[in-house]
C-alpha positions as a Python dict, from the first residue, in 0.01 Angstrom:
ca = {
    (1, 'X'): (0, 0, 0),
    (2, 'X'): (-359, -73, 94),
    (3, 'X'): (-271, -3, 459),
    (4, 'X'): (-172, 351, 360),
    (5, 'X'): (-497, 404, 175),
    (6, 'X'): (-720, 240, 436),
    (7, 'X'): (-571, 416, 738),
    (8, 'X'): (-630, 776, 846),
    (9, 'X'): (-458, 1049, 645),
    (10, 'X'): (-325, 1358, 819),
    (11, 'X'): (-353, 1656, 584),
    (12, 'X'): (-326, 2032, 614),
    (13, 'X'): (-192, 2317, 406),
    (14, 'X'): (-150, 2099, 98),
    (15, 'X'): (65, 1839, 278),
    (16, 'X'): (-58, 1484, 345),
    (17, 'X'): (101, 1212, 559),
    (18, 'X'): (-12, 852, 508),
    (19, 'X'): (61, 557, 736),
    (20, 'X'): (185, 744, 1043),
    (21, 'X'): (-107, 631, 1258),
    (22, 'X'): (-30, 263, 1199),
    (23, 'X'): (334, 313, 1299),
    (24, 'X'): (228, 497, 1614),
    (25, 'X'): (-21, 225, 1709),
    (26, 'X'): (247, -42, 1676),
    (27, 'X'): (398, 88, 2000),
    (28, 'X'): (264, -37, 2335),
    (29, 'X'): (132, 313, 2404),
    (30, 'X'): (58, 590, 2157),
    (31, 'X'): (355, 823, 2119),
    (32, 'X'): (130, 1082, 1963),
    (33, 'X'): (-116, 1075, 2252),
    (34, 'X'): (172, 1126, 2494),
    (35, 'X'): (295, 1424, 2292),
    (36, 'X'): (-53, 1576, 2285),
    (37, 'X'): (-101, 1518, 2658),
    (38, 'X'): (227, 1704, 2723),
    (39, 'X'): (105, 1993, 2509),
    (40, 'X'): (393, 1955, 2264),
    (41, 'X'): (216, 2085, 1948),
    (42, 'X'): (114, 2415, 2105),
    (43, 'X'): (439, 2455, 2297),
    (44, 'X'): (651, 2394, 1988),
    (45, 'X'): (446, 2634, 1776),
    (46, 'X'): (494, 2890, 2055),
    (47, 'X'): (873, 2826, 2057),
    (48, 'X'): (886, 2683, 2408),
    (49, 'X'): (1259, 2623, 2462),
    (50, 'X'): (1191, 2396, 2757),
    (51, 'X'): (1055, 2108, 2548),
    (52, 'X'): (1386, 1920, 2535),
    (53, 'X'): (1482, 1951, 2901),
    (54, 'X'): (1691, 2198, 3104),
    (55, 'X'): (2024, 2100, 2948),
    (56, 'X'): (1896, 2190, 2600),
    (57, 'X'): (1706, 2505, 2693),
    (58, 'X'): (1983, 2759, 2639),
    (59, 'X'): (2055, 2627, 2289),
    (60, 'X'): (1687, 2598, 2198),
    (61, 'X'): (1621, 2960, 2296),
    (62, 'X'): (1841, 3078, 2009),
    (63, 'X'): (1750, 2804, 1760),
    (64, 'X'): (1369, 2809, 1727),
    (65, 'X'): (1343, 3083, 1469),
    (66, 'X'): (1269, 2823, 1199),
    (67, 'X'): (916, 2781, 1336),
    (68, 'X'): (805, 3104, 1167),
    (69, 'X'): (1110, 3212, 966),
    (70, 'X'): (906, 3169, 646),
    (71, 'X'): (714, 3480, 754),
    (72, 'X'): (1019, 3684, 850),
    (73, 'X'): (1188, 3583, 525),
    (74, 'X'): (934, 3784, 329),
    (75, 'X'): (1137, 4086, 435),
    (76, 'X'): (1412, 3955, 204),
    (77, 'X'): (1199, 3948, -111),
    (78, 'X'): (1251, 4312, -211),
    (79, 'X'): (1627, 4283, -150),
    (80, 'X'): (1640, 3963, -355),
    (81, 'X'): (1453, 4126, -643),
    (82, 'X'): (1699, 4416, -645),
    (83, 'X'): (1998, 4184, -623),
    (84, 'X'): (1872, 3962, -904),
    (85, 'X'): (1820, 4265, -1127),
    (86, 'X'): (2160, 4410, -1041),
    (87, 'X'): (2337, 4083, -1129),
    (88, 'X'): (2126, 3992, -1431),
    (89, 'X'): (2435, 3971, -1653),
    (90, 'X'): (2592, 3706, -1425),
    (91, 'X'): (2392, 3401, -1522),
    (92, 'X'): (2618, 3126, -1381),
    (93, 'X'): (2540, 3092, -1011),
    (94, 'X'): (2791, 2904, -795),
    (95, 'X'): (2703, 2825, -435),
    (96, 'X'): (3002, 2779, -205),
    (97, 'X'): (2858, 2636, 114),
    (98, 'X'): (2854, 2324, 327),
    (99, 'X'): (2575, 2124, 489),
    (100, 'X'): (2275, 2339, 571),
    (101, 'X'): (2415, 2621, 359),
    (102, 'X'): (2402, 2416, 39),
    (103, 'X'): (2166, 2118, 66),
    (104, 'X'): (1834, 2310, 64),
    (105, 'X'): (1921, 2531, -237),
    (106, 'X'): (2032, 2220, -424),
    (107, 'X'): (1694, 2055, -361),
    (108, 'X'): (1503, 2371, -453),
    (109, 'X'): (1682, 2428, -782),
    (110, 'X'): (1684, 2061, -883),
    (111, 'X'): (1313, 2029, -809),
    (112, 'X'): (1221, 2348, -994),
    (113, 'X'): (1458, 2293, -1285),
    (114, 'X'): (1689, 2590, -1237),
    (115, 'X'): (2069, 2569, -1290),
    (116, 'X'): (2293, 2597, -984),
    (117, 'X'): (2654, 2484, -938),
    (118, 'X'): (2700, 2363, -581),
    (119, 'X'): (3060, 2365, -461),
    (120, 'X'): (3074, 2171, -134),
    (121, 'X'): (3403, 1987, -170),
    (122, 'X'): (3776, 2021, -120),
    (123, 'X'): (3856, 1786, -407),
    (124, 'X'): (4099, 1984, -627),
    (125, 'X'): (3965, 1840, -951),
    (126, 'X'): (3608, 1938, -871),
    (127, 'X'): (3712, 2286, -754),
    (128, 'X'): (3928, 2336, -1064),
    (129, 'X'): (3639, 2237, -1292),
    (130, 'X'): (3410, 2492, -1125),
    (131, 'X'): (3671, 2769, -1154),
    (132, 'X'): (3707, 2700, -1526),
    (133, 'X'): (3336, 2722, -1603),
    (134, 'X'): (3208, 3057, -1742),
    (135, 'X'): (3416, 3261, -1498),
    (136, 'X'): (3331, 3600, -1651),
    (137, 'X'): (2959, 3527, -1610),
    (138, 'X'): (2983, 3378, -1260),
    (139, 'X'): (2839, 3508, -937),
    (140, 'X'): (2962, 3320, -629),
    (141, 'X'): (2728, 3292, -333),
    (142, 'X'): (2952, 3232, -31),
    (143, 'X'): (2728, 3096, 243),
    (144, 'X'): (2844, 3025, 597),
    (145, 'X'): (2651, 3083, 917),
    (146, 'X'): (2958, 3097, 1139),
    (147, 'X'): (3168, 3267, 875),
    (148, 'X'): (3463, 3041, 955),
    (149, 'X'): (3390, 2723, 756),
    (150, 'X'): (3727, 2613, 615),
    (151, 'X'): (3589, 2471, 290),
    (152, 'X'): (3385, 2781, 213),
    (153, 'X'): (3669, 3017, 299),
    (154, 'X'): (3895, 2819, 66),
    (155, 'X'): (3643, 2846, -218),
    (156, 'X'): (3611, 3221, -164),
    (157, 'X'): (3988, 3262, -178),
    (158, 'X'): (4016, 3051, -494),
    (159, 'X'): (3747, 3245, -680),
    (160, 'X'): (3884, 3582, -569),
    (161, 'X'): (4225, 3490, -707),
    (162, 'X'): (4071, 3352, -1027),
    (163, 'X'): (3883, 3677, -1090),
    (164, 'X'): (4199, 3881, -1035),
    (165, 'X'): (4400, 3648, -1261),
    (166, 'X'): (4133, 3702, -1529),
    (167, 'X'): (4220, 4072, -1530),
    (168, 'X'): (3948, 4209, -1304),
    (169, 'X'): (4019, 4486, -1056),
    (170, 'X'): (3937, 4418, -691),
    (171, 'X'): (3625, 4633, -724),
    (172, 'X'): (3513, 4432, -1028),
    (173, 'X'): (3590, 4104, -854),
    (174, 'X'): (3386, 4209, -550),
    (175, 'X'): (3078, 4249, -768),
    (176, 'X'): (3095, 3876, -846),
    (177, 'X'): (3035, 3777, -483),
    (178, 'X'): (2722, 3758, -268),
    (179, 'X'): (2792, 3678, 96),
    (180, 'X'): (2526, 3512, 311),
    (181, 'X'): (2613, 3491, 679),
    (182, 'X'): (2495, 3574, 1028),
    (183, 'X'): (2521, 3929, 1160),
    (184, 'X'): (2858, 3997, 1319),
    (185, 'X'): (3034, 3692, 1175),
    (186, 'X'): (3394, 3716, 1049),
    (187, 'X'): (3262, 3663, 697),
    (188, 'X'): (3043, 3973, 725),
    (189, 'X'): (3358, 4177, 792),
    (190, 'X'): (3539, 4010, 503),
    (191, 'X'): (3246, 4085, 271),
    (192, 'X'): (3273, 4454, 351),
    (193, 'X'): (3646, 4451, 279),
    (194, 'X'): (3583, 4273, -54),
    (195, 'X'): (3310, 4511, -162),
    (196, 'X'): (3076, 4215, -199),
    (197, 'X'): (2700, 4216, -174),
    (198, 'X'): (2590, 4096, 169),
    (199, 'X'): (2264, 3935, 283),
    (200, 'X'): (2235, 3872, 656),
    (201, 'X'): (2053, 3559, 771),
    (202, 'X'): (1833, 3495, 1073),
    (203, 'X'): (2075, 3426, 1362),
    (204, 'X'): (1805, 3233, 1552),
    (205, 'X'): (1796, 2947, 1301),
    (206, 'X'): (2055, 2669, 1295),
    (207, 'X'): (2212, 2568, 966),
    (208, 'X'): (2022, 2247, 903),
    (209, 'X'): (1689, 2422, 976),
    (210, 'X'): (1770, 2715, 745),
    (211, 'X'): (1599, 2606, 421),
    (212, 'X'): (1354, 2897, 425),
    (213, 'X'): (1604, 3160, 542),
    (214, 'X'): (1851, 3359, 336),
    (215, 'X'): (2071, 3048, 307),
    (216, 'X'): (1807, 2868, 105),
    (217, 'X'): (1648, 3165, -68),
    (218, 'X'): (1941, 3378, -192),
    (219, 'X'): (2110, 3125, -425),
    (220, 'X'): (1771, 2991, -534),
    (221, 'X'): (1644, 3337, -626),
    (222, 'X'): (1962, 3421, -817),
    (223, 'X'): (1917, 3093, -1006),
    (224, 'X'): (1568, 3204, -1114),
    (225, 'X'): (1336, 3046, -856),
    (226, 'X'): (1021, 3234, -747),
    (227, 'X'): (1103, 3186, -381),
    (228, 'X'): (788, 3361, -254),
    (229, 'X'): (596, 3047, -355),
    (230, 'X'): (803, 2838, -112),
    (231, 'X'): (716, 3079, 168),
    (232, 'X'): (347, 3064, 75),
    (233, 'X'): (356, 2683, 88),
    (234, 'X'): (518, 2681, 431),
    (235, 'X'): (274, 2941, 560),
    (236, 'X'): (-21, 2730, 453),
    (237, 'X'): (110, 2436, 657),
    (238, 'X'): (208, 2652, 955),
    (239, 'X'): (-158, 2711, 1042),
    (240, 'X'): (-180, 2347, 1158),
    (241, 'X'): (134, 2323, 1370),
    (242, 'X'): (-31, 2399, 1705),
    (243, 'X'): (-313, 2148, 1651),
    (244, 'X'): (-355, 1810, 1818),
    (245, 'X'): (-529, 1672, 1507),
    (246, 'X'): (-506, 1751, 1137),
    (247, 'X'): (-139, 1819, 1199),
    (248, 'X'): (61, 1612, 947),
    (249, 'X'): (398, 1734, 1079),
    (250, 'X'): (308, 1608, 1427),
    (251, 'X'): (197, 1274, 1280),
    (252, 'X'): (530, 1238, 1099),
    (253, 'X'): (733, 1329, 1407),
    (254, 'X'): (538, 1090, 1627),
    (255, 'X'): (590, 808, 1375),
    (256, 'X'): (966, 872, 1356),
    (257, 'X'): (992, 878, 1735),
    (258, 'X'): (767, 577, 1791),
    (259, 'X'): (959, 367, 1539),
    (260, 'X'): (1293, 458, 1696),
    (261, 'X'): (1173, 353, 2042),
    (262, 'X'): (1077, 15, 1890),
    (263, 'X'): (1431, -38, 1753),
    (264, 'X'): (1330, 72, 1402),
    (265, 'X'): (1590, 346, 1424),
    (266, 'X'): (1695, 349, 1058),
    (267, 'X'): (1480, 553, 816),
    (268, 'X'): (1500, 474, 446),
    (269, 'X'): (1421, 792, 250),
    (270, 'X'): (1275, 711, -92),
    (271, 'X'): (1158, 950, -363),
    (272, 'X'): (822, 841, -508),
    (273, 'X'): (895, 1017, -839),
    (274, 'X'): (617, 1275, -813),
    (275, 'X'): (824, 1587, -863),
    (276, 'X'): (1052, 1656, -565),
    (277, 'X'): (1415, 1586, -649),
    (278, 'X'): (1680, 1528, -383),
    (279, 'X'): (1484, 1601, -66),
    (280, 'X'): (1634, 1287, 89),
    (281, 'X'): (1984, 1438, 89),
    (282, 'X'): (1856, 1744, 277),
    (283, 'X'): (1648, 1540, 523),
    (284, 'X'): (1947, 1313, 580),
    (285, 'X'): (2144, 1597, 735),
    (286, 'X'): (1845, 1729, 927),
    (287, 'X'): (1766, 1394, 1089),
    (288, 'X'): (2118, 1259, 1140),
    (289, 'X'): (2275, 1573, 1281),
    (290, 'X'): (1972, 1655, 1495),
    (291, 'X'): (1915, 1313, 1653),
    (292, 'X'): (2251, 1132, 1645),
    (293, 'X'): (2401, 1211, 1983),
    (294, 'X'): (2435, 1081, 2339),
    (295, 'X'): (2446, 727, 2197),
    (296, 'X'): (2099, 743, 2045),
    (297, 'X'): (1958, 860, 1714),
    (298, 'X'): (1775, 793, 1391),
    (299, 'X'): (1995, 695, 1096),
    (300, 'X'): (1863, 820, 762),
    (301, 'X'): (1946, 601, 463),
    (302, 'X'): (1894, 769, 125),
    (303, 'X'): (1811, 506, -136),
    (304, 'X'): (1818, 554, -512),
    (305, 'X'): (1476, 417, -604),
    (306, 'X'): (1188, 222, -449),
    (307, 'X'): (1347, -99, -580),
    (308, 'X'): (1696, -32, -444),
    (309, 'X'): (1848, -257, -176),
    (310, 'X'): (1834, -116, 174),
    (311, 'X'): (1485, 33, 153),
    (312, 'X'): (1340, -224, 391),
    (313, 'X'): (1443, -432, 691),
    (314, 'X'): (1335, -530, 1042),
    (315, 'X'): (1494, -219, 1195),
    (316, 'X'): (1409, 13, 903),
    (317, 'X'): (1116, 253, 873),
    (318, 'X'): (1057, 322, 504),
    (319, 'X'): (937, 675, 429),
    (320, 'X'): (861, 800, 78),
    (321, 'X'): (837, 1165, -19),
    (322, 'X'): (701, 1349, -318),
    (323, 'X'): (488, 1627, -453),
    (324, 'X'): (113, 1659, -415),
    (325, 'X'): (-73, 1356, -547),
    (326, 'X'): (-318, 1379, -833),
    (327, 'X'): (-660, 1217, -801),
    (328, 'X'): (-628, 839, -810),
    (329, 'X'): (-252, 837, -749),
    (330, 'X'): (-119, 586, -496),
    (331, 'X'): (103, 721, -216),
    (332, 'X'): (456, 585, -227),
    (333, 'X'): (490, 549, -603),
    (334, 'X'): (576, 179, -589),
    (335, 'X'): (799, 209, -283),
    (336, 'X'): (546, 32, -59),
    (337, 'X'): (654, 254, 232),
    (338, 'X'): (547, 250, 594),
    (339, 'X'): (485, 626, 576),
    (340, 'X'): (432, 851, 273),
    (341, 'X'): (472, 1230, 280),
    (342, 'X'): (331, 1425, -12),
    (343, 'X'): (299, 1795, -68),
    (344, 'X'): (473, 2107, -205),
    (345, 'X'): (840, 2168, -131),
    (346, 'X'): (800, 2467, 102),
    (347, 'X'): (560, 2269, 319),
    (348, 'X'): (792, 1966, 311),
    (349, 'X'): (1079, 2172, 453),
    (350, 'X'): (872, 2299, 746),
    (351, 'X'): (707, 1961, 812),
    (352, 'X'): (1036, 1770, 831),
    (353, 'X'): (1193, 2036, 1055),
    (354, 'X'): (895, 2020, 1291),
    (355, 'X'): (887, 1639, 1283),
    (356, 'X'): (1258, 1618, 1362),
    (357, 'X'): (1216, 1851, 1659),
    (358, 'X'): (925, 1634, 1780),
    (359, 'X'): (1136, 1319, 1742),
    (360, 'X'): (1393, 1490, 1961),
    (361, 'X'): (1131, 1524, 2234),
    (362, 'X'): (1051, 1151, 2207),
    (363, 'X'): (1418, 1049, 2215),
    (364, 'X'): (1509, 1290, 2493),
    (365, 'X'): (1789, 1465, 2304),
    (366, 'X'): (1866, 1823, 2201),
    (367, 'X'): (1787, 1845, 1828),
    (368, 'X'): (1969, 2176, 1781),
    (369, 'X'): (2327, 2109, 1889),
    (370, 'X'): (2599, 1908, 1715),
    (371, 'X'): (2850, 1826, 1988),
    (372, 'X'): (3068, 1590, 1784),
    (373, 'X'): (3100, 1782, 1456),
    (374, 'X'): (3399, 1982, 1578),
    (375, 'X'): (3600, 1668, 1657),
    (376, 'X'): (3698, 1592, 1299),
    (377, 'X'): (3757, 1963, 1234),
    (378, 'X'): (4002, 1982, 1523),
    (379, 'X'): (4180, 1669, 1403),
    (380, 'X'): (4204, 1821, 1055),
    (381, 'X'): (4361, 2141, 1187),
    (382, 'X'): (4618, 1944, 1387),
    (383, 'X'): (4711, 1739, 1081),
    (384, 'X'): (4741, 2048, 861),
    (385, 'X'): (4979, 2195, 1118),
    (386, 'X'): (5189, 1885, 1173),
    (387, 'X'): (5161, 1702, 843),
    (388, 'X'): (4988, 1382, 736),
    (389, 'X'): (5077, 1074, 940),
    (390, 'X'): (5294, 817, 765),
    (391, 'X'): (5089, 512, 669),
    (392, 'X'): (5183, 190, 496),
    (393, 'X'): (4916, -6, 309),
    (394, 'X'): (4828, -352, 434),
    (395, 'X'): (4845, -463, 70),
    (396, 'X'): (4793, -333, -281),
    (397, 'X'): (4566, -493, -536),
    (398, 'X'): (4552, -342, -882),
    (399, 'X'): (4474, 31, -854),
    (400, 'X'): (4375, 9, -487),
    (401, 'X'): (4592, 45, -179),
    (402, 'X'): (4417, -122, 115),
    (403, 'X'): (4463, 7, 470),
    (404, 'X'): (4289, -251, 688),
    (405, 'X'): (4267, -321, 1060),
    (406, 'X'): (4500, -586, 1197),
    (407, 'X'): (4373, -938, 1136),
    (408, 'X'): (4167, -852, 827),
    (409, 'X'): (4203, -1068, 512),
    (410, 'X'): (4476, -989, 259),
    (411, 'X'): (4268, -955, -57),
    (412, 'X'): (4015, -693, -168),
    (413, 'X'): (3710, -918, -194),
    (414, 'X'): (3798, -1084, 136),
    (415, 'X'): (3845, -760, 329),
    (416, 'X'): (3515, -621, 197),
    (417, 'X'): (3338, -942, 296),
    (418, 'X'): (3500, -923, 638),
    (419, 'X'): (3372, -568, 684),
    (420, 'X'): (3016, -663, 587),
    (421, 'X'): (3012, -980, 797),
    (422, 'X'): (3098, -776, 1104),
    (423, 'X'): (2791, -551, 1085),
    (424, 'X'): (2576, -762, 1316),
    (425, 'X'): (2200, -751, 1353),
    (426, 'X'): (2180, -381, 1440),
    (427, 'X'): (2481, -242, 1254),
    (428, 'X'): (2516, -28, 945),
    (429, 'X'): (2789, 47, 695),
    (430, 'X'): (2881, 404, 600),
    (431, 'X'): (3065, 452, 271),
    (432, 'X'): (3260, 779, 281),
    (433, 'X'): (3406, 884, -53),
    (434, 'X'): (3660, 1166, -53),
    (435, 'X'): (3644, 1199, -430),
    (436, 'X'): (3502, 1423, -704),
    (437, 'X'): (3126, 1364, -694),
    (438, 'X'): (3095, 1445, -1064),
    (439, 'X'): (3410, 1304, -1225),
    (440, 'X'): (3401, 1003, -991),
    (441, 'X'): (3021, 976, -976),
    (442, 'X'): (3023, 601, -1041),
    (443, 'X'): (3153, 550, -687),
    (444, 'X'): (2797, 609, -561),
    (445, 'X'): (2700, 277, -720),
    (446, 'X'): (2879, 110, -429),
    (447, 'X'): (2589, 178, -193),
    (448, 'X'): (2325, -51, -347),
    (449, 'X'): (2583, -320, -430),
    (450, 'X'): (2708, -336, -73),
    (451, 'X'): (2356, -308, 70),
    (452, 'X'): (2248, -609, -133),
    (453, 'X'): (2554, -807, -28),
    (454, 'X'): (2522, -715, 339),
    (455, 'X'): (2147, -732, 384),
    (456, 'X'): (2193, -433, 619),
    (457, 'X'): (2149, -55, 586),
    (458, 'X'): (2430, 111, 391),
    (459, 'X'): (2471, 487, 359),
    (460, 'X'): (2685, 679, 110),
    (461, 'X'): (2837, 1021, 159),
    (462, 'X'): (3076, 1241, -36),
    (463, 'X'): (3355, 1378, 179),
    (464, 'X'): (3386, 1633, 326),
    (465, 'X'): (3018, 1706, 254),
    (466, 'X'): (2895, 1431, 488),
    (467, 'X'): (3106, 1568, 777),
    (468, 'X'): (2845, 1844, 802),
    (469, 'X'): (2565, 1586, 793),
    (470, 'X'): (2588, 1222, 896),
    (471, 'X'): (2932, 1287, 1047),
    (472, 'X'): (2760, 1386, 1371),
    (473, 'X'): (2560, 1060, 1382),
    (474, 'X'): (2872, 851, 1312),
    (475, 'X'): (3039, 983, 1626),
    (476, 'X'): (2749, 1073, 1855),
    (477, 'X'): (2485, 814, 1763),
    (478, 'X'): (2468, 445, 1851),
    (479, 'X'): (2815, 297, 1816),
    (480, 'X'): (2714, 16, 1581),
    (481, 'X'): (2858, 153, 1256),
    (482, 'X'): (3135, 22, 1033),
    (483, 'X'): (3313, 256, 794),
    (484, 'X'): (3452, 227, 444),
    (485, 'X'): (3656, 532, 350),
    (486, 'X'): (3756, 577, -14),
    (487, 'X'): (4025, 830, -106),
    (488, 'X'): (4191, 898, -439),
    (489, 'X'): (4521, 1013, -586),
    (490, 'X'): (4532, 1377, -691),
    (491, 'X'): (4650, 1415, -1050),
    (492, 'X'): (4683, 1794, -1037),
    (493, 'X'): (4663, 1981, -709),
    (494, 'X'): (4538, 2336, -655),
    (495, 'X'): (4668, 2595, -411),
    (496, 'X'): (4442, 2758, -154),
    (497, 'X'): (4545, 3124, -197),
    (498, 'X'): (4684, 3279, 119),
    (499, 'X'): (4713, 2945, 298),
    (500, 'X'): (5013, 2714, 345),
    (501, 'X'): (4824, 2413, 210),
    (502, 'X'): (4658, 2299, -111),
    (503, 'X'): (4306, 2170, -168),
    (504, 'X'): (4449, 1820, -203),
    (505, 'X'): (4630, 1849, 128),
    (506, 'X'): (4316, 1983, 296),
    (507, 'X'): (4109, 1697, 154),
    (508, 'X'): (4363, 1439, 272),
    (509, 'X'): (4378, 1599, 618),
    (510, 'X'): (3999, 1593, 647),
    (511, 'X'): (3990, 1224, 557),
    (512, 'X'): (4269, 1143, 802),
    (513, 'X'): (4107, 1352, 1076),
    (514, 'X'): (3779, 1170, 1036),
    (515, 'X'): (3950, 830, 1038),
    (516, 'X'): (4117, 928, 1363),
    (517, 'X'): (3786, 1030, 1520),
    (518, 'X'): (3614, 706, 1416),
    (519, 'X'): (3904, 479, 1513),
    (520, 'X'): (3903, 638, 1857),
    (521, 'X'): (3560, 484, 1909),
    (522, 'X'): (3700, 138, 1836),
    (523, 'X'): (3477, 91, 1534),
    (524, 'X'): (3598, -87, 1215),
    (525, 'X'): (3744, 158, 963),
    (526, 'X'): (3867, 30, 627),
    (527, 'X'): (4040, 273, 394),
    (528, 'X'): (4079, 211, 23),
    (529, 'X'): (4306, 454, -164),
    (530, 'X'): (4265, 465, -541),
    (531, 'X'): (4602, 521, -707),
    (532, 'X'): (4416, 561, -1037),
    (533, 'X'): (4065, 689, -971),
    (534, 'X'): (3882, 561, -1280),
    (535, 'X'): (4048, 220, -1269),
    (536, 'X'): (4010, 198, -892),
    (537, 'X'): (3638, 277, -896),
    (538, 'X'): (3578, 18, -1166),
    (539, 'X'): (3782, -241, -975),
    (540, 'X'): (3595, -166, -652),
    (541, 'X'): (3255, -194, -820),
    (542, 'X'): (3354, -531, -965),
    (543, 'X'): (3465, -655, -624),
    (544, 'X'): (3146, -532, -457),
    (545, 'X'): (2935, -690, -729),
    (546, 'X'): (3098, -1027, -673),
    (547, 'X'): (3000, -1019, -305),
    (548, 'X'): (2634, -1056, -399),
    (549, 'X'): (2686, -1409, -533),
}
């Protein structure tokens, strides 16, 4: 901690970054100096699409709107005020969106204490619970940049049918929807047919960089957030983005890039408890999906607290985040991080986006594409068309069916130990839970238990949510991962109106499609299917806990 306080602090626009200089100086040559010599700060602030090389230039030309979208987004404020007033009687806001369409609003509303129901799942139990909650008072924000996201389309269909079944006319049902999408998308056409309210987003901003566009602002405003304050905070930081010094976003990006080039290519994201809630989940997608490709990348590992296992390690850069520090406060909040980032939420969004783009320059990759995300989607569509493949469990123990690679042990504790022992010195374990993240929330306790037992970085993601986040890194990043997929029996399925499949079938197809994509890379994939979810989670936690001894 003293190193953070003794070293130089980069601060501007209310945001301060501690410790980045020491990380940069640990490299044989200063990464930051090289970036400055190449004119990267000024070129990025000016939206120079050539920064990431000729192969990335075409994509970058249509993806750099995030640099100043906080200014253009002010044009939305009057529309948002009118929309909020028009829908004042609908006080239960549901956001149906995946990845970049849902993670930023979730952080904003959690941090600012406003209620928002985020529906980013195909689990039938979780969808059914949302449909049964205050339906008459619900406004559904359907958010999809492409307008073709299968999960979001399924949610829209389910809510439309629920409103009609509740006795509403189609015109009345349409009033309960707000559609956020890009101009000209299929969803924009559907919105018009539904009679729904429509807010068009900036087409020059990719999903994971869209926190300060309509995707982040519309659901947050409907939930009661004064979103103009977020834009003010980003604008204050933006004044520093073209500077060689006093540019905290540049310092953060240089530190991320420098660490990765020194084989510290895992980043533990730790909240310091100073008022920003859940930013790690948003930054996880931003970093993983932007950098994990062409066999390289930075793996973000979201940890529960500064004391949680997995926050440190020889190949881990520990970064804490939080709100602005009061006088006398220590950066890091007990996390003892390598780098601490403190400041208001709007500035945090812009700083991390800028830093991730800078890290892309250092790593030599295109931070705006996601070449491997479609692979699991295509597998899912094939499985939905042809049916789930027949699979026989390797063995069953209690409430858990175990589907293990050939040669793995024949007991639950043994097969988990086998998976962890195979991680190696540079490997990581990804836990992928295709469950209900509320009803089955205890499953998230697996991450710290397995991290402690493995002594290696362990990530945790709810499926299919993580497919729009770390799913890109799993397939496009360094092929050193091992994968634990957890699925669960469906007690009561739910139809997707107008489709030949149910939510349960869609969820199962997504899990199978992702297994197929990962197995094709010859990486270890262990699937545990819970025949009774509550009993299976408890059994799995007990088995993971025993591995620590």
